[in-house]
mmCIF file of C-alpha atoms and ligand atoms in Angstrom:
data_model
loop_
_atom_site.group_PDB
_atom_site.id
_atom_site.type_symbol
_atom_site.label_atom_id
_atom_site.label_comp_id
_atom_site.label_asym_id
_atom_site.label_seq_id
_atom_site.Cartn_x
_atom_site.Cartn_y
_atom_site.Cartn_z
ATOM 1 C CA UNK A 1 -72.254 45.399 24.750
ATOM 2 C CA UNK A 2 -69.579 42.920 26.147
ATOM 3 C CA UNK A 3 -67.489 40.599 24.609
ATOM 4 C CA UNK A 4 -66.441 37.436 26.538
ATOM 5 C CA UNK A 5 -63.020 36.039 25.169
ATOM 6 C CA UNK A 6 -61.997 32.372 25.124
ATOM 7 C CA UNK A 7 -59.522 31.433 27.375
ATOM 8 C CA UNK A 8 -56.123 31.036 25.993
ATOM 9 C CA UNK A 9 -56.910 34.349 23.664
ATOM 10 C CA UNK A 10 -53.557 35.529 22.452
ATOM 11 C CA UNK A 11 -52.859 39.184 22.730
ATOM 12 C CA UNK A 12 -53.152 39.747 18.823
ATOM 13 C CA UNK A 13 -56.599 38.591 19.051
ATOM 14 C CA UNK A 14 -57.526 41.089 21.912
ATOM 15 C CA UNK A 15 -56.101 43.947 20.314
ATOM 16 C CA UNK A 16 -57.981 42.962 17.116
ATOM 17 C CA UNK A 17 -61.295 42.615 19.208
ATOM 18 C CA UNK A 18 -60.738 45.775 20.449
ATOM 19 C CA UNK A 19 -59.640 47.375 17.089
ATOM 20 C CA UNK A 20 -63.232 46.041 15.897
ATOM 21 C CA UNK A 21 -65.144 47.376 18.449
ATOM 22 C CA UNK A 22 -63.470 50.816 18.192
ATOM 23 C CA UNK A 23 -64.397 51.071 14.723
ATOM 24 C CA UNK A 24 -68.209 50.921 15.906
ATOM 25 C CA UNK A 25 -67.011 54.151 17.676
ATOM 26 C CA UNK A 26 -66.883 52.881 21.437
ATOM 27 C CA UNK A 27 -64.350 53.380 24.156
ATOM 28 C CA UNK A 28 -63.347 49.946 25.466
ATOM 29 C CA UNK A 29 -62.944 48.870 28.933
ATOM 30 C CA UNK A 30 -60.755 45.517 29.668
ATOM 31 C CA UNK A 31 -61.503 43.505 32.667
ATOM 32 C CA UNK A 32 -59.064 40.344 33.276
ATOM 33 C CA UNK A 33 -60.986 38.134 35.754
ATOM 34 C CA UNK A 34 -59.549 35.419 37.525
ATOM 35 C CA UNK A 35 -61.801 33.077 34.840
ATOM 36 C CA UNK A 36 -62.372 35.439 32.274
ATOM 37 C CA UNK A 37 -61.462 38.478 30.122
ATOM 38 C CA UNK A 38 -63.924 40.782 29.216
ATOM 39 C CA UNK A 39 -64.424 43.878 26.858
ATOM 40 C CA UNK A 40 -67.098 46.241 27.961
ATOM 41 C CA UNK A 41 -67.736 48.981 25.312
ATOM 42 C CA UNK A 42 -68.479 52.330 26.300
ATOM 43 C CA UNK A 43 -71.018 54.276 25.100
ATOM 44 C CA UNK A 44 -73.491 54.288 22.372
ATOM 45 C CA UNK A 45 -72.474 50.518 20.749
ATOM 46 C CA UNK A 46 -75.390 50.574 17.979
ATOM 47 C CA UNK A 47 -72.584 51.177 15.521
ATOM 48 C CA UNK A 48 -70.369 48.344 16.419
ATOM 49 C CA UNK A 49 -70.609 45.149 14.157
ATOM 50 C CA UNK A 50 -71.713 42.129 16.581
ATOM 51 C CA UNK A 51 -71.464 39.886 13.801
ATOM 52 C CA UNK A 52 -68.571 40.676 12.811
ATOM 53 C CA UNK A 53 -66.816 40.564 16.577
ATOM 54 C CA UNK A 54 -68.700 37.403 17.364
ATOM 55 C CA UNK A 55 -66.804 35.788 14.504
ATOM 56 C CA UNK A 56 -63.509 37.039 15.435
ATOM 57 C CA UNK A 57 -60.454 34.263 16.518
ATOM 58 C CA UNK A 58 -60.485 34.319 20.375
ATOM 59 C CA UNK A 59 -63.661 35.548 21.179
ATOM 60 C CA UNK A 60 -66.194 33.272 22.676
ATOM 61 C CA UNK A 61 -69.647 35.014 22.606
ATOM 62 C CA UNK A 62 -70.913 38.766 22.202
ATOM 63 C CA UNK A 63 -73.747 40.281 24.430
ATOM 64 C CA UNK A 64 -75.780 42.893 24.604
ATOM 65 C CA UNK A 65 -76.235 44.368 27.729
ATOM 66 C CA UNK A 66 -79.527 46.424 28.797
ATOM 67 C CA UNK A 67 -79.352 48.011 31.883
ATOM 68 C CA UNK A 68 -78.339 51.399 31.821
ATOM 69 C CA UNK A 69 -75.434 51.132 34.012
ATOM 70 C CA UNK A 70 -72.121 49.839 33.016
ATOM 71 C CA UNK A 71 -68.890 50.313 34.770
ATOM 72 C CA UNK A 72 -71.251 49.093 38.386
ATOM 73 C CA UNK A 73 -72.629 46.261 35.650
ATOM 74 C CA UNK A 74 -71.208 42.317 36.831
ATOM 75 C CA UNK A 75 -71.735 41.934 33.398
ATOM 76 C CA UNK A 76 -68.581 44.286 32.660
ATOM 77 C CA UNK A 77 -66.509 42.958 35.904
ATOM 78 C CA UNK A 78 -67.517 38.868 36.783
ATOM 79 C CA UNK A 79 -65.198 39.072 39.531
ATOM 80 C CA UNK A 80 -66.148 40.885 42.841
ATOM 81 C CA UNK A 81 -64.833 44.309 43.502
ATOM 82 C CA UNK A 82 -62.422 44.455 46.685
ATOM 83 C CA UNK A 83 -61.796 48.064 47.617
ATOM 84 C CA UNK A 84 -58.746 49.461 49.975
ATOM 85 C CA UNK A 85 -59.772 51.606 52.788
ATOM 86 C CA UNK A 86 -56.732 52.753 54.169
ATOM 87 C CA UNK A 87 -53.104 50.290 54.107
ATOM 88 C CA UNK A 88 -54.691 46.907 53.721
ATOM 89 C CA UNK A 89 -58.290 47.561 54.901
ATOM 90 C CA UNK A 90 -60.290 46.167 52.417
ATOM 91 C CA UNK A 91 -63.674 45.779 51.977
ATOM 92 C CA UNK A 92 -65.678 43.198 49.424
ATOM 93 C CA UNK A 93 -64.311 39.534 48.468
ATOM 94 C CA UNK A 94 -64.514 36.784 50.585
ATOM 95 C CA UNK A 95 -64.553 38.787 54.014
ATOM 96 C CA UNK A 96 -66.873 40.606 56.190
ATOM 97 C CA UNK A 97 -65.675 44.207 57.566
ATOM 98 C CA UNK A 98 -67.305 46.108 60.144
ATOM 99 C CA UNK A 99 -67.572 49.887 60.319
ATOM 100 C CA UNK A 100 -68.518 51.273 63.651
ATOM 101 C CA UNK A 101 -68.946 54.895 65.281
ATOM 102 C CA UNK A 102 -71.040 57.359 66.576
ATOM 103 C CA UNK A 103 -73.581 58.883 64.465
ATOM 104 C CA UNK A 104 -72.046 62.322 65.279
ATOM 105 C CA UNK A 105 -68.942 63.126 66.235
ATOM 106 C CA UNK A 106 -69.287 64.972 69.816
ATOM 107 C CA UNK A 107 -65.872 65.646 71.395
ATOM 108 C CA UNK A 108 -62.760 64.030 71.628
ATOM 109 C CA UNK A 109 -63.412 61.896 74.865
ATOM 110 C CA UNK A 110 -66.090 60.162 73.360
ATOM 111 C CA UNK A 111 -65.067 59.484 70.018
ATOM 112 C CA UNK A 112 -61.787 58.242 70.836
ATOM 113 C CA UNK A 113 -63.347 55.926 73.820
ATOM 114 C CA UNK A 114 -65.714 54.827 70.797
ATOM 115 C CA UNK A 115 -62.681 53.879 68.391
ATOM 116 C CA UNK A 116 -61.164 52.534 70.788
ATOM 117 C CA UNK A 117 -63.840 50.297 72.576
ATOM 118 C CA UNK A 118 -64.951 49.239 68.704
ATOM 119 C CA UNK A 119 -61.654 48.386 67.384
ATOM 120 C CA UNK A 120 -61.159 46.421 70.089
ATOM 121 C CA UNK A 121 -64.406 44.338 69.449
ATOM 122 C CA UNK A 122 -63.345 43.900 65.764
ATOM 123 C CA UNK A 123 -64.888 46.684 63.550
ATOM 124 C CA UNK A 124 -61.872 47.598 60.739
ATOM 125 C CA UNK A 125 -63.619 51.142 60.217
ATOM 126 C CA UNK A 126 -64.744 54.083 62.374
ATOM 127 C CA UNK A 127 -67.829 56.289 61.277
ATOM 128 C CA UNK A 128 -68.714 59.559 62.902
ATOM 129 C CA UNK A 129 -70.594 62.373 60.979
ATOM 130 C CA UNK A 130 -69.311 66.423 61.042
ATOM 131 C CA UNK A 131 -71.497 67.477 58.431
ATOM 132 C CA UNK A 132 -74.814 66.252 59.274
ATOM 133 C CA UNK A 133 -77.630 66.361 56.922
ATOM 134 C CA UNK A 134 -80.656 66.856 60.121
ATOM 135 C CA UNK A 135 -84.709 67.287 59.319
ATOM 136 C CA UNK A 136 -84.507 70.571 61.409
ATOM 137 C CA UNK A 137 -82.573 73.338 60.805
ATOM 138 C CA UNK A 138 -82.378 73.584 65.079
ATOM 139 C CA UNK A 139 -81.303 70.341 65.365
ATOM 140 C CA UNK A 140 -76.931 69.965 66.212
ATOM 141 C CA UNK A 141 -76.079 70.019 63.196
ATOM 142 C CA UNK A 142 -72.420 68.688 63.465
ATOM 143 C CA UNK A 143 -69.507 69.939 64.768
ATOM 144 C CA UNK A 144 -67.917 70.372 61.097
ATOM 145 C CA UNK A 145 -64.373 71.268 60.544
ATOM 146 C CA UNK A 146 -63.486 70.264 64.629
ATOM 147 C CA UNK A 147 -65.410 67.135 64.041
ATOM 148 C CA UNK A 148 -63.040 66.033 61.205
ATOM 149 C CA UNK A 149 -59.691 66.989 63.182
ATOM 150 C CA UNK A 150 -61.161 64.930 66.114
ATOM 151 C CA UNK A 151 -61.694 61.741 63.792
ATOM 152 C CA UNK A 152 -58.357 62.448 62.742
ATOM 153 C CA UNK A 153 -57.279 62.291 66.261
ATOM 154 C CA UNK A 154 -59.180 58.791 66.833
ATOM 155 C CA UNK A 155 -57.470 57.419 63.737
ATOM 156 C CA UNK A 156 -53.952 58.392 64.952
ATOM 157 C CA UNK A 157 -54.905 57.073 68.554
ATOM 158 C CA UNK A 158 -56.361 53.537 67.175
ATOM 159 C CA UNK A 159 -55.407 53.397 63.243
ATOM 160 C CA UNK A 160 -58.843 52.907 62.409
ATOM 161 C CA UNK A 161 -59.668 54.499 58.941
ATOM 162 C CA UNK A 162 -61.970 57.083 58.952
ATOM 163 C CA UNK A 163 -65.933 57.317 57.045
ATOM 164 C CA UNK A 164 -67.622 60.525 57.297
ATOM 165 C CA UNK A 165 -70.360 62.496 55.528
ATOM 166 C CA UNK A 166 -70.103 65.187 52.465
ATOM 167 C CA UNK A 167 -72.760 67.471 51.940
ATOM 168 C CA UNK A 168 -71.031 70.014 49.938
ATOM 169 C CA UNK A 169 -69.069 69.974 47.294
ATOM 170 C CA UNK A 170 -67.294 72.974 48.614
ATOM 171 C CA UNK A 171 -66.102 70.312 51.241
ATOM 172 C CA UNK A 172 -64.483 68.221 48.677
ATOM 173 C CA UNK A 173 -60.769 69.167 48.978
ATOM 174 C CA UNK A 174 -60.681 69.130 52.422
ATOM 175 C CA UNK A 175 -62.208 65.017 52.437
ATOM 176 C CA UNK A 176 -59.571 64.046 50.100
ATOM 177 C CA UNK A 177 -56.812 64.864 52.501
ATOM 178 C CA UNK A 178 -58.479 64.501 55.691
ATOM 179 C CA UNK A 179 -60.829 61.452 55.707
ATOM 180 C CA UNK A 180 -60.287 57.621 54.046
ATOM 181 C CA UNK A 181 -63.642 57.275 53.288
ATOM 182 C CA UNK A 182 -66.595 59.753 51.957
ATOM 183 C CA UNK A 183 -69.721 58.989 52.915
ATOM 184 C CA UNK A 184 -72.637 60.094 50.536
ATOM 185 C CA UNK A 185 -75.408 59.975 52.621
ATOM 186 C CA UNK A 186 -79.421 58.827 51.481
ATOM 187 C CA UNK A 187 -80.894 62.683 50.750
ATOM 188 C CA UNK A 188 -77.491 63.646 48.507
ATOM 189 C CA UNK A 189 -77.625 60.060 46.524
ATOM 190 C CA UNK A 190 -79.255 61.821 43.570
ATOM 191 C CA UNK A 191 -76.927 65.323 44.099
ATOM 192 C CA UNK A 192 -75.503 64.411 40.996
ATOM 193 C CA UNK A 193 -73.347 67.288 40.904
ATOM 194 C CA UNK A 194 -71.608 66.081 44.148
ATOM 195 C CA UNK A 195 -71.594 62.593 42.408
ATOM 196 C CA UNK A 196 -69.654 63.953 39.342
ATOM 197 C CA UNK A 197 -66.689 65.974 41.428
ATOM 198 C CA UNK A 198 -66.813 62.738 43.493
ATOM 199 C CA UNK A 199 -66.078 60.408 40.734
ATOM 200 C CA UNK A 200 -62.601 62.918 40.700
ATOM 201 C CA UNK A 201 -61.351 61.767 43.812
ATOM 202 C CA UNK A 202 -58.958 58.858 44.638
ATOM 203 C CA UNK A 203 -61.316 58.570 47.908
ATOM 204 C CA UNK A 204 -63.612 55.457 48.442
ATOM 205 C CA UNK A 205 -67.115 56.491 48.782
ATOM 206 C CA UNK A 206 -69.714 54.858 50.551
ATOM 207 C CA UNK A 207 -73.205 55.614 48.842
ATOM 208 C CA UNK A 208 -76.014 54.964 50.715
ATOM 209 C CA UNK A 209 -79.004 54.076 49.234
ATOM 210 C CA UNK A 210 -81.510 57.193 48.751
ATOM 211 C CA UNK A 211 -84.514 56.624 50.692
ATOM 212 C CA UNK A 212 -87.042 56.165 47.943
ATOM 213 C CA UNK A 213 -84.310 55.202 45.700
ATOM 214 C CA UNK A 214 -85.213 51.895 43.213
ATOM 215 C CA UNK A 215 -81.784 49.535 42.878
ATOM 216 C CA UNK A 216 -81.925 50.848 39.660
ATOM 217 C CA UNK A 217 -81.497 54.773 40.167
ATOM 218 C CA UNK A 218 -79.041 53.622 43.049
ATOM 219 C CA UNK A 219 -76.598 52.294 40.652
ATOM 220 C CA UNK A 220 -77.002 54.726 38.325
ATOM 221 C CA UNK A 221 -75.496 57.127 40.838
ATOM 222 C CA UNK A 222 -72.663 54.268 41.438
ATOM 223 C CA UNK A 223 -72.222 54.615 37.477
ATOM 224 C CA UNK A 224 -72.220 58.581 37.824
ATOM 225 C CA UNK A 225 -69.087 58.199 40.741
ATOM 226 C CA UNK A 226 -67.295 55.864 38.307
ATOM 227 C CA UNK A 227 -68.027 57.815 34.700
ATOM 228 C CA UNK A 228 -66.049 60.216 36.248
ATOM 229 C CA UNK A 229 -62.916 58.095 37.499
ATOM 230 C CA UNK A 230 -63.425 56.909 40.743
ATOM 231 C CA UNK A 231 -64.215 52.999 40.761
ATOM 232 C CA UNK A 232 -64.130 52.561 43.947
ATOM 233 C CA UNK A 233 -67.677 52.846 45.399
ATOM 234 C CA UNK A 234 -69.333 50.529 48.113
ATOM 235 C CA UNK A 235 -72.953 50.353 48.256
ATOM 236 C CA UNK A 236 -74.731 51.024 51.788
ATOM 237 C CA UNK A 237 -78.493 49.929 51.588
ATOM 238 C CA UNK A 238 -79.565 51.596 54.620
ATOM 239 C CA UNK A 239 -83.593 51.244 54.519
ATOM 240 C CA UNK A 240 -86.430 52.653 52.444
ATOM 241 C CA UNK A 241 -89.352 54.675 52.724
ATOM 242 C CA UNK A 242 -92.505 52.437 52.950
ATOM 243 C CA UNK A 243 -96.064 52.754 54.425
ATOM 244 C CA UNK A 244 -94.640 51.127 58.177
ATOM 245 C CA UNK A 245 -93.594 53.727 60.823
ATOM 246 C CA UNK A 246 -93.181 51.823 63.539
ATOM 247 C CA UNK A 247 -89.446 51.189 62.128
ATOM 248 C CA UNK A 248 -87.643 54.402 60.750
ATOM 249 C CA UNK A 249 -87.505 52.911 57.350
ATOM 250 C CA UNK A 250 -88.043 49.168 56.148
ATOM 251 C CA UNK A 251 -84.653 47.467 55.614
ATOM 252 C CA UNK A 252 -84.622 46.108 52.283
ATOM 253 C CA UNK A 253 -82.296 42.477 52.406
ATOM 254 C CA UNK A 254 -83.627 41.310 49.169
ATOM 255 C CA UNK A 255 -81.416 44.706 47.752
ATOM 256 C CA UNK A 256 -78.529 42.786 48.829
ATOM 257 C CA UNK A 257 -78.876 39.966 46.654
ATOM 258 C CA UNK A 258 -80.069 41.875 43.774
ATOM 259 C CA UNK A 259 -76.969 44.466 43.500
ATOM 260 C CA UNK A 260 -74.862 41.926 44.351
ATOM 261 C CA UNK A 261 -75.834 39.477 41.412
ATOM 262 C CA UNK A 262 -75.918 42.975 39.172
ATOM 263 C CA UNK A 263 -73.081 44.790 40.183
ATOM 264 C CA UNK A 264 -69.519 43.631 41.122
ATOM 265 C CA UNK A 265 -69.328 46.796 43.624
ATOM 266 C CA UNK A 266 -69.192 45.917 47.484
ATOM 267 C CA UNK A 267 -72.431 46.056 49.581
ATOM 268 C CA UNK A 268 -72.909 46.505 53.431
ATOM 269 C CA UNK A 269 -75.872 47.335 55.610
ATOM 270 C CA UNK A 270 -76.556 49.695 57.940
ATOM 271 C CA UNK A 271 -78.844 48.412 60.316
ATOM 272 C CA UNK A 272 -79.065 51.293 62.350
ATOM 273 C CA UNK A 273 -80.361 53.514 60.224
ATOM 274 C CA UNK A 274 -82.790 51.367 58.895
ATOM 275 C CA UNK A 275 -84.715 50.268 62.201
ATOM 276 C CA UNK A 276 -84.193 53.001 64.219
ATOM 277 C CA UNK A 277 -84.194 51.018 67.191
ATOM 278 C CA UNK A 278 -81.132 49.718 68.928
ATOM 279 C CA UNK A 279 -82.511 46.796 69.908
ATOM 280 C CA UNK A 280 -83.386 45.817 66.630
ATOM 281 C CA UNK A 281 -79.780 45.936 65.267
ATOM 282 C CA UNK A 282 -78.025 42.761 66.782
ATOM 283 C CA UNK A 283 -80.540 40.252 64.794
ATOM 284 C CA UNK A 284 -80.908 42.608 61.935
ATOM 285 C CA UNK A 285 -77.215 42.824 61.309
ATOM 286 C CA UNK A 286 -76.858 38.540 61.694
ATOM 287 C CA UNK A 287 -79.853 38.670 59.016
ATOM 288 C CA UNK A 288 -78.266 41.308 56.802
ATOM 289 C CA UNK A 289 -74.277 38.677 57.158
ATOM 290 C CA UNK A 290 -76.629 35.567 56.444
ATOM 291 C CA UNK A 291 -78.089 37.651 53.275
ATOM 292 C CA UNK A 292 -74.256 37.924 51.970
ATOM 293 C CA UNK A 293 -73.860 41.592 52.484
ATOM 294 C CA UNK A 294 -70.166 42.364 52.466
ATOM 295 C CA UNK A 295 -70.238 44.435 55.846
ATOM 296 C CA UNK A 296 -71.836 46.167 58.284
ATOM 297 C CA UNK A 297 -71.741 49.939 59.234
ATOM 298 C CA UNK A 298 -73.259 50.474 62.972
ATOM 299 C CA UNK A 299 -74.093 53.373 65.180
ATOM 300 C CA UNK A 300 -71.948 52.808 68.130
ATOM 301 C CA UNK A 301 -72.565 55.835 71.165
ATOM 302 C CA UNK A 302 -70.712 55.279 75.084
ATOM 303 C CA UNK A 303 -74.361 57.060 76.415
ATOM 304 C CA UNK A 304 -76.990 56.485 73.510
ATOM 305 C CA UNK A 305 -79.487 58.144 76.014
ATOM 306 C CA UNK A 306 -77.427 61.745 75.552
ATOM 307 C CA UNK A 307 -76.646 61.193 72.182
ATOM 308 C CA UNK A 308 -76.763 64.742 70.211
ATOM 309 C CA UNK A 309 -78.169 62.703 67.212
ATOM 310 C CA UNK A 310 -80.183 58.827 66.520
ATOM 311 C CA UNK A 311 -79.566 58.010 70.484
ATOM 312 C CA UNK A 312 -82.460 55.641 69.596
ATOM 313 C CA UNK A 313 -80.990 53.332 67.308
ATOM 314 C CA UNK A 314 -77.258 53.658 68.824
ATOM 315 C CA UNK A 315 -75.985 50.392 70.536
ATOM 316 C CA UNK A 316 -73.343 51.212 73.691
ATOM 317 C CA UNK A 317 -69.866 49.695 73.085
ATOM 318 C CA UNK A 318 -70.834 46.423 75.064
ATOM 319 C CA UNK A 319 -73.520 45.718 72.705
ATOM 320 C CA UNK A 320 -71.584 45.826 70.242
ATOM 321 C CA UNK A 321 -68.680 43.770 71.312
ATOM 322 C CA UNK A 322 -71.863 40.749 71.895
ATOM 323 C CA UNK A 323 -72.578 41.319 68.483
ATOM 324 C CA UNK A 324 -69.388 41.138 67.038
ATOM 325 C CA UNK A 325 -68.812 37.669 68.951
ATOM 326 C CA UNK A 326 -71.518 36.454 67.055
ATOM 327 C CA UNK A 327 -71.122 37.467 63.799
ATOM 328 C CA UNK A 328 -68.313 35.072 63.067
ATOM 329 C CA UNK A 329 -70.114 31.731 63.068
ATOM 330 C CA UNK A 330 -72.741 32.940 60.503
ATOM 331 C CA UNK A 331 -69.954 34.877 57.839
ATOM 332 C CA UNK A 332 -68.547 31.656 58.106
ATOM 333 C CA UNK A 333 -71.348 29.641 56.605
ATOM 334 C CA UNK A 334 -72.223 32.110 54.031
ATOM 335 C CA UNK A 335 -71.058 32.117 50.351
ATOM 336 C CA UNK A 336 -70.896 36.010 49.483
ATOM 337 C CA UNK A 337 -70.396 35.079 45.960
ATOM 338 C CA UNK A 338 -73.726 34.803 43.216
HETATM 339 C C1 LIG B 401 -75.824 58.693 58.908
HETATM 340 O O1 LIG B 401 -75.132 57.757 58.494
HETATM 341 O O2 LIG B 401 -75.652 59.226 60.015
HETATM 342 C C2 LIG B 401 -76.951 59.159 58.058
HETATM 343 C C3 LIG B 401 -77.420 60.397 58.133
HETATM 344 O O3 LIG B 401 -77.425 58.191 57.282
HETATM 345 P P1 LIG B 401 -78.517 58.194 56.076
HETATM 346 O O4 LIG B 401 -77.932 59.084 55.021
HETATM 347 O O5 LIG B 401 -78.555 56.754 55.686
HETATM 348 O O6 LIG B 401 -79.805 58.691 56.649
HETATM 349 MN MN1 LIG B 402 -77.231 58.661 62.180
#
C-alpha cells in the first residue's frame, strides 16, 4: 500500500498519515521526491484502514500495490535511484556510465594497461573477476585473494572504482574493505543467503540477472539486498537462457524498459556476456543506450585471443575506445526516464 500526499502537506498531516497507517500495524517508509512524497507501508497492510487514510487532510490518493516487491517498487520511490560508486561516481539519473575490464583479473601488467587504456576512453568503472564462478571445475578459476590486491593496485594507479565478483559469503568482509562494488553474478542471483548478508553491507552491488531468471524473481532478489539495509543495488540484465545457441544467451532489451518503469533501481547491460561474441558488442551496446539502460558493463582484454576466461566475447582496448566515441550521440537523444 502507498499513500501519495498532496503537495503543500504540512508536517502535522504526515505524521498523522503515518500515525494511521501504523495503527494497521505497518512499518512506514517515506520517500520525498522531487514532485512527490510518498508513504510506502511495510509489510502485511490488510490491517490498515484505506478509508480512513484516504480521507485524511493532506493526502491525495491511497493505492494498493500488488507486486511482491517493495523497497525496488517505482511505486514506493517515483524518482530514479542514483547510486555512488566511489567519491562522485554515480550511476542512474540522467547519465550513462561505463564499466569496463577484463573478465578475469590475470596479472598486474595487464590489468593495469586495461584500466588504464579504458579510463582513458571514458569508462567511470573497472571490472575484473578473482572469484570466478567457471562450468568446469579445471577451468582458471581466478586468481582470488592476489586478484583483488591487483585491482586494488589498478584503482590506486588510475582511480577507477573497482566491481568484482562474490561467491561466498565467507568473502564478505574482505569486499567491504577491499572492493567499491560487489558483483553478484547470474548462478548466485537466487543464493539468497548471500543476498541477505549482502543487504548488511554499505557496498553497492551489481546483481546480474540469473539466467533463467523472470523480471519478477530478479527483483525479488533486489528486494531481498534491500530488506536487509542495503538500497543501493543496480540491476545488470546480462542475457537469458533461450532455445538459440548460436549467441551465448539471448539479450533481453525489452527487460530494460520493464524494470525500469517498475523499479526506481539503476539498470545497465552487459553485452558481453550476453552475445558471447565480441563482435557483436559495439551495436548491441548502442541498442542496449538507445533502449535507456543506465550503463554499460564490457569485457575489455589487451589479447582476447589468450584470454584465461570469455576471450570470445572480449573487445581489445581499441575497440573499445571506437565504441565509446560513439556512444555519446545516441545517450544524448535518449530520455532514460518512463
Ligand atoms: C562475469 O561477469 O564475468 C560473469 C561471470 O557474468 P555472469 O554472472 O553474467 O555470467
Ligand atoms: Mn566473463
Amino acid at each position: 500500500m502507498v499513500v501519495v500526499m498532496k503537495p503543500g502537506f504540512t508536517p502535522e498531516q504526515l505524521q498523522t498519515a503515518i500515525r494511521t497507517m501504523e495503527e494497521g500495524g505497518v512499518k512506514v517508509m517515506v520517500s520525498k521526491g522531487s514532485e512527490t512524497t510518498i508513504l510506502g507501508a511495510e509489510g502485511n497492510a490488510a490491517n490498515v484502514d484505506q478509508e480512513k487514510v484516504s480521507l485524511l487532510p493532506g493526502v491525495e490518493r491511497v493505492m494498493r500495490v500488488t507486486e511482491p516487491y517493495k523497497k525496488a517498487n517505482r511505486k514506493y520511490h517515483p524518482d530514479d535511484t542514483v547510486i555512488d560508486l566511489d567519491g562522485g561516481v554515480t550511476i542512474g539519473g540522467n547519465r550513462l556510465a561505463v564499466i569496463a575490464g577484463p573478465c578475469s583479473v590475470e596479472n598486474e601488467e595487464q590489468i593495469i594497461g586495461v584500466a588504464e587504456a579504458v579510463k582513458k576512453s571514458g569508462a567511470v568503472a573497472l571490472r575484473g573477476g578473482a572469484f570466478k564462478p567457471r562450468t568446469s571445475p579445471y577451468s582458471f578459476q581466478g586468481m582470488g585473494n592476489n586478484g583483488i590486491r591487483l585491482l586494488q593496485e589498478a584503482k590506486a594507479a588510475t582511480g577507477l572504482p573497482i566491481v568484482t565478483e562474490i561467491m561466498s559469503t565467507d568473502n564478505i568482509e574482505m569486499f567491504e574493505m577491499c572492493v567499491d562494488v560487489i558483483q553478484v553474478g547470474a548462478r548466485n542471483m537466487q543464493n539468497f543467503d548471500l543476498l541477505k548478508q549482502l543487504g548488511k553491507t554499505s557496498k553497492p552491488i551489481l546483481l546480474k540477472r540469473g539466467m533463467s531468471s523472470t523480471i519478477e524473481e530478479w527483483l525479488m532478489s533486489a528486494e531481498y539486498i534491500m530488506a536487509g539495509g542495503n538500497s543501493k543495488v543496480i540491476l545488470c540484465e546480462r542475457g537469458i537462457r533461450t532455445f538459440e545457441t548460436f549467441t551465448r544467451n539471448t539479450l533481453d532489451l525489452s527487460a530494460v524498459l520493464a524494470v525500469k518503469r517498475l523499479s526506481h533501481l539503476p539498470v545497465v547491460v552487459d553485452p558481453s556476456h550476453a552475445c558471447g561474441k565480441a563482435w557483436m558488442v559495439e551495436r548491441m551496446s548502442m541498442a542496449a543506450v538507445a533502449a535507456g539502460a543506465d550503463g554499460l558493463i564490457i569485457e575489455v582484454h589487451n589479447d582476447p585471443k589468450n584470454a584465461l576466461c570469455d576471450g570470445a566475447q572480449s573487445i581489445t582496448p581499441a575497440q573499445f575506445d571506437t565504441l565509446m566515441g560513439k556512444l555519446d550521440t545516441i545517450a544524448s537523444c535518449v530520455d532514460r526516464s518512463l
